[in-house]
Coordinates of C-alpha atoms in Angstrom, one line a residue:
M1 CA -30.5 58.5 40.6
K2 CA -30.7 61.9 42.3
E3 CA -31.3 62.0 46.1
I4 CA -31.7 64.6 48.8
I5 CA -33.1 64.6 52.4
G6 CA -36.1 66.5 53.4
T7 CA -38.9 66.6 55.9
K8 CA -42.6 66.5 55.2
L9 CA -44.3 69.7 56.2
G10 CA -47.9 68.7 55.4
M11 CA -50.4 68.0 52.6
S12 CA -52.0 70.4 50.2
K13 CA -53.8 70.2 46.8
I14 CA -53.1 71.8 43.4
F15 CA -55.7 72.1 40.6
G16 CA -54.9 70.7 37.1
D17 CA -55.9 72.5 33.9
D18 CA -59.1 70.5 33.8
G19 CA -60.1 71.5 37.3
V20 CA -59.3 68.2 38.9
A21 CA -57.7 68.5 42.4
I22 CA -54.4 66.7 42.8
P23 CA -53.1 65.8 46.3
V24 CA -49.6 66.8 46.9
S25 CA -47.1 66.6 49.8
V26 CA -45.3 69.7 50.8
I27 CA -41.6 68.9 51.5
E28 CA -38.8 71.1 52.9
A29 CA -35.8 69.6 51.0
G30 CA -32.2 70.6 51.5
P31 CA -29.7 72.1 51.7
C32 CA -27.9 68.9 52.6
V33 CA -24.1 69.1 53.4
V34 CA -21.7 66.4 52.4
V35 CA -20.2 65.2 55.8
A36 CA -18.1 62.1 54.6
K37 CA -17.2 60.2 51.4
R38 CA -17.3 56.5 50.9
T39 CA -14.7 55.2 48.3
P40 CA -14.3 51.9 46.7
E41 CA -10.7 51.6 47.8
K42 CA -11.6 52.2 51.6
N43 CA -15.2 51.1 51.8
G44 CA -15.8 48.9 48.7
Y45 CA -18.5 51.3 47.2
D46 CA -19.2 54.9 46.1
A47 CA -21.4 57.0 48.5
V48 CA -21.6 60.2 50.4
Q49 CA -22.9 60.9 53.9
V50 CA -25.1 63.9 53.9
G51 CA -26.4 65.9 56.9
F52 CA -29.6 67.8 57.0
G53 CA -31.4 70.0 59.6
T54 CA -30.5 71.7 62.8
K55 CA -31.2 71.4 66.5
R56 CA -29.9 73.1 69.6
G57 CA -26.2 72.6 70.3
N58 CA -26.7 71.2 73.8
L59 CA -28.7 68.3 72.3
F60 CA -25.7 66.8 70.5
N61 CA -23.5 64.4 72.3
K62 CA -19.7 64.6 72.3
P63 CA -19.1 61.9 69.5
E64 CA -21.6 63.8 67.2
I65 CA -19.8 67.0 67.8
G66 CA -16.5 65.5 67.2
Y67 CA -17.5 63.9 64.0
A68 CA -18.9 67.1 62.7
K69 CA -15.8 69.0 63.8
K70 CA -13.5 66.6 62.0
A71 CA -15.5 67.2 58.8
G72 CA -15.3 70.9 59.4
I73 CA -19.0 71.5 59.6
E74 CA -21.8 72.3 62.1
P75 CA -23.5 69.1 63.5
R76 CA -26.7 68.1 61.7
R77 CA -29.8 66.6 63.0
Y78 CA -30.1 63.8 60.4
L79 CA -27.2 61.9 58.8
R80 CA -27.9 59.6 55.8
E81 CA -25.7 57.8 53.4
L82 CA -26.7 58.2 49.8
R83 CA -25.4 56.3 46.8
Y84 CA -23.7 58.9 44.6
E85 CA -21.2 58.7 41.8
G86 CA -19.8 62.0 41.2
D87 CA -17.3 64.5 42.4
L88 CA -18.6 65.8 45.7
E89 CA -16.2 67.1 48.3
I90 CA -16.7 67.3 52.1
G91 CA -18.5 70.5 53.1
K92 CA -20.3 71.0 49.7
E93 CA -24.0 71.7 49.8
I94 CA -26.5 69.8 47.7
K95 CA -29.6 71.8 47.0
V96 CA -32.9 71.1 45.3
D97 CA -31.6 72.6 42.0
I98 CA -30.3 69.2 41.1
F99 CA -33.8 68.4 40.1
N100 CA -35.5 69.6 36.9
K101 CA -39.0 71.0 36.7
G102 CA -41.6 68.2 36.3
E103 CA -39.4 65.4 37.7
R104 CA -41.3 62.9 39.9
V105 CA -39.8 62.6 43.3

Protein backbone atom coordinates (compact mmCIF):
# COMPACT_ATOMS: atom_id res chain seq x y z
CA MET A 1 0.00 0.00 0.00
CA LYS A 2 1.32 3.44 -0.92
CA GLU A 3 0.94 6.17 1.69
CA ILE A 4 1.89 9.80 2.05
CA ILE A 5 0.92 12.60 4.43
CA GLY A 6 -0.95 15.68 3.26
CA THR A 7 -3.28 18.44 4.36
CA LYS A 8 -6.71 19.21 2.98
CA LEU A 9 -6.82 22.64 1.36
CA GLY A 10 -10.49 22.65 0.45
CA MET A 11 -13.18 21.30 -1.84
CA SER A 12 -13.80 21.81 -5.53
CA LYS A 13 -15.58 20.10 -8.38
CA ILE A 14 -14.59 18.74 -11.74
CA PHE A 15 -16.87 17.94 -14.62
CA GLY A 16 -16.94 14.52 -16.25
CA ASP A 17 -17.26 13.91 -19.99
CA ASP A 18 -21.03 13.69 -19.64
CA GLY A 19 -21.21 17.07 -17.86
CA VAL A 20 -21.89 15.69 -14.38
CA ALA A 21 -20.17 17.59 -11.55
CA ILE A 22 -17.93 15.39 -9.39
CA PRO A 23 -16.98 16.71 -5.91
CA VAL A 24 -13.26 16.44 -5.15
CA SER A 25 -11.00 17.29 -2.22
CA VAL A 26 -7.94 19.43 -2.91
CA ILE A 27 -4.99 18.03 -0.97
CA GLU A 28 -1.43 19.33 -0.58
CA ALA A 29 0.52 16.09 -0.35
CA GLY A 30 4.24 15.77 0.32
CA PRO A 31 7.07 15.93 0.07
CA CYS A 32 7.49 13.80 3.17
CA VAL A 33 10.95 13.16 4.63
CA VAL A 34 11.92 9.84 6.21
CA VAL A 35 12.86 10.64 9.81
CA ALA A 36 13.37 7.14 11.26
CA LYS A 37 13.18 3.47 10.29
CA ARG A 38 11.55 0.66 12.23
CA THR A 39 13.10 -2.75 11.59
CA PRO A 40 11.95 -6.28 12.53
CA GLU A 41 15.19 -6.89 14.43
CA LYS A 42 14.81 -3.87 16.69
CA ASN A 43 11.08 -3.10 16.69
CA GLY A 44 9.41 -6.29 15.42
CA TYR A 45 7.92 -4.78 12.24
CA ASP A 46 8.83 -2.85 9.09
CA ALA A 47 7.83 0.81 9.00
CA VAL A 48 9.18 4.31 8.45
CA GLN A 49 8.47 7.48 10.37
CA VAL A 50 7.90 10.40 8.03
CA GLY A 51 7.69 14.12 8.66
CA PHE A 52 5.58 16.65 6.78
CA GLY A 53 5.09 20.39 6.95
CA THR A 54 6.92 23.23 8.58
CA LYS A 55 6.36 25.75 11.34
CA ARG A 56 8.41 28.52 12.91
CA GLY A 57 11.54 27.28 14.64
CA ASN A 58 10.68 28.77 18.03
CA LEU A 59 7.49 26.65 18.20
CA PHE A 60 9.46 23.38 18.47
CA ASN A 61 10.49 22.19 21.91
CA LYS A 62 14.00 20.95 22.70
CA PRO A 63 13.22 17.21 22.40
CA GLU A 64 11.69 17.73 18.93
CA ILE A 65 14.73 19.72 17.80
CA GLY A 66 17.12 17.09 19.16
CA TYR A 67 15.18 14.26 17.50
CA ALA A 68 15.34 15.99 14.12
CA LYS A 69 19.02 16.91 14.56
CA LYS A 70 19.83 13.24 15.29
CA ALA A 71 18.16 12.29 11.99
CA GLY A 72 20.02 15.12 10.20
CA ILE A 73 16.90 16.94 8.98
CA GLU A 74 14.91 20.06 9.79
CA PRO A 75 12.13 19.59 12.39
CA ARG A 76 8.73 18.84 10.86
CA ARG A 77 5.23 19.82 11.98
CA TYR A 78 3.71 16.35 11.61
CA LEU A 79 5.41 13.02 12.35
CA ARG A 80 3.59 9.82 11.40
CA GLU A 81 4.61 6.20 11.18
CA LEU A 82 3.69 4.40 7.96
CA ARG A 83 3.94 0.69 7.27
CA TYR A 84 6.38 0.45 4.42
CA GLU A 85 8.30 -2.49 3.06
CA GLY A 86 11.08 -1.16 0.91
CA ASP A 87 14.49 0.37 0.92
CA LEU A 88 14.05 3.91 2.22
CA GLU A 89 16.93 5.63 3.97
CA ILE A 90 16.69 8.38 6.59
CA GLY A 91 16.53 11.80 4.93
CA LYS A 92 15.02 10.54 1.65
CA GLU A 93 11.98 12.41 0.34
CA ILE A 94 8.76 10.65 -0.61
CA LYS A 95 6.81 12.64 -3.21
CA VAL A 96 3.44 12.22 -4.89
CA ASP A 97 5.10 10.67 -7.94
CA ILE A 98 4.77 7.28 -6.20
CA PHE A 99 1.12 7.34 -7.30
CA ASN A 100 0.00 6.64 -10.85
CA LYS A 101 -2.55 8.74 -12.72
CA GLY A 102 -6.06 7.53 -12.04
CA GLU A 103 -5.29 5.78 -8.74
CA ARG A 104 -7.88 6.31 -6.05
CA VAL A 105 -6.43 7.83 -2.88
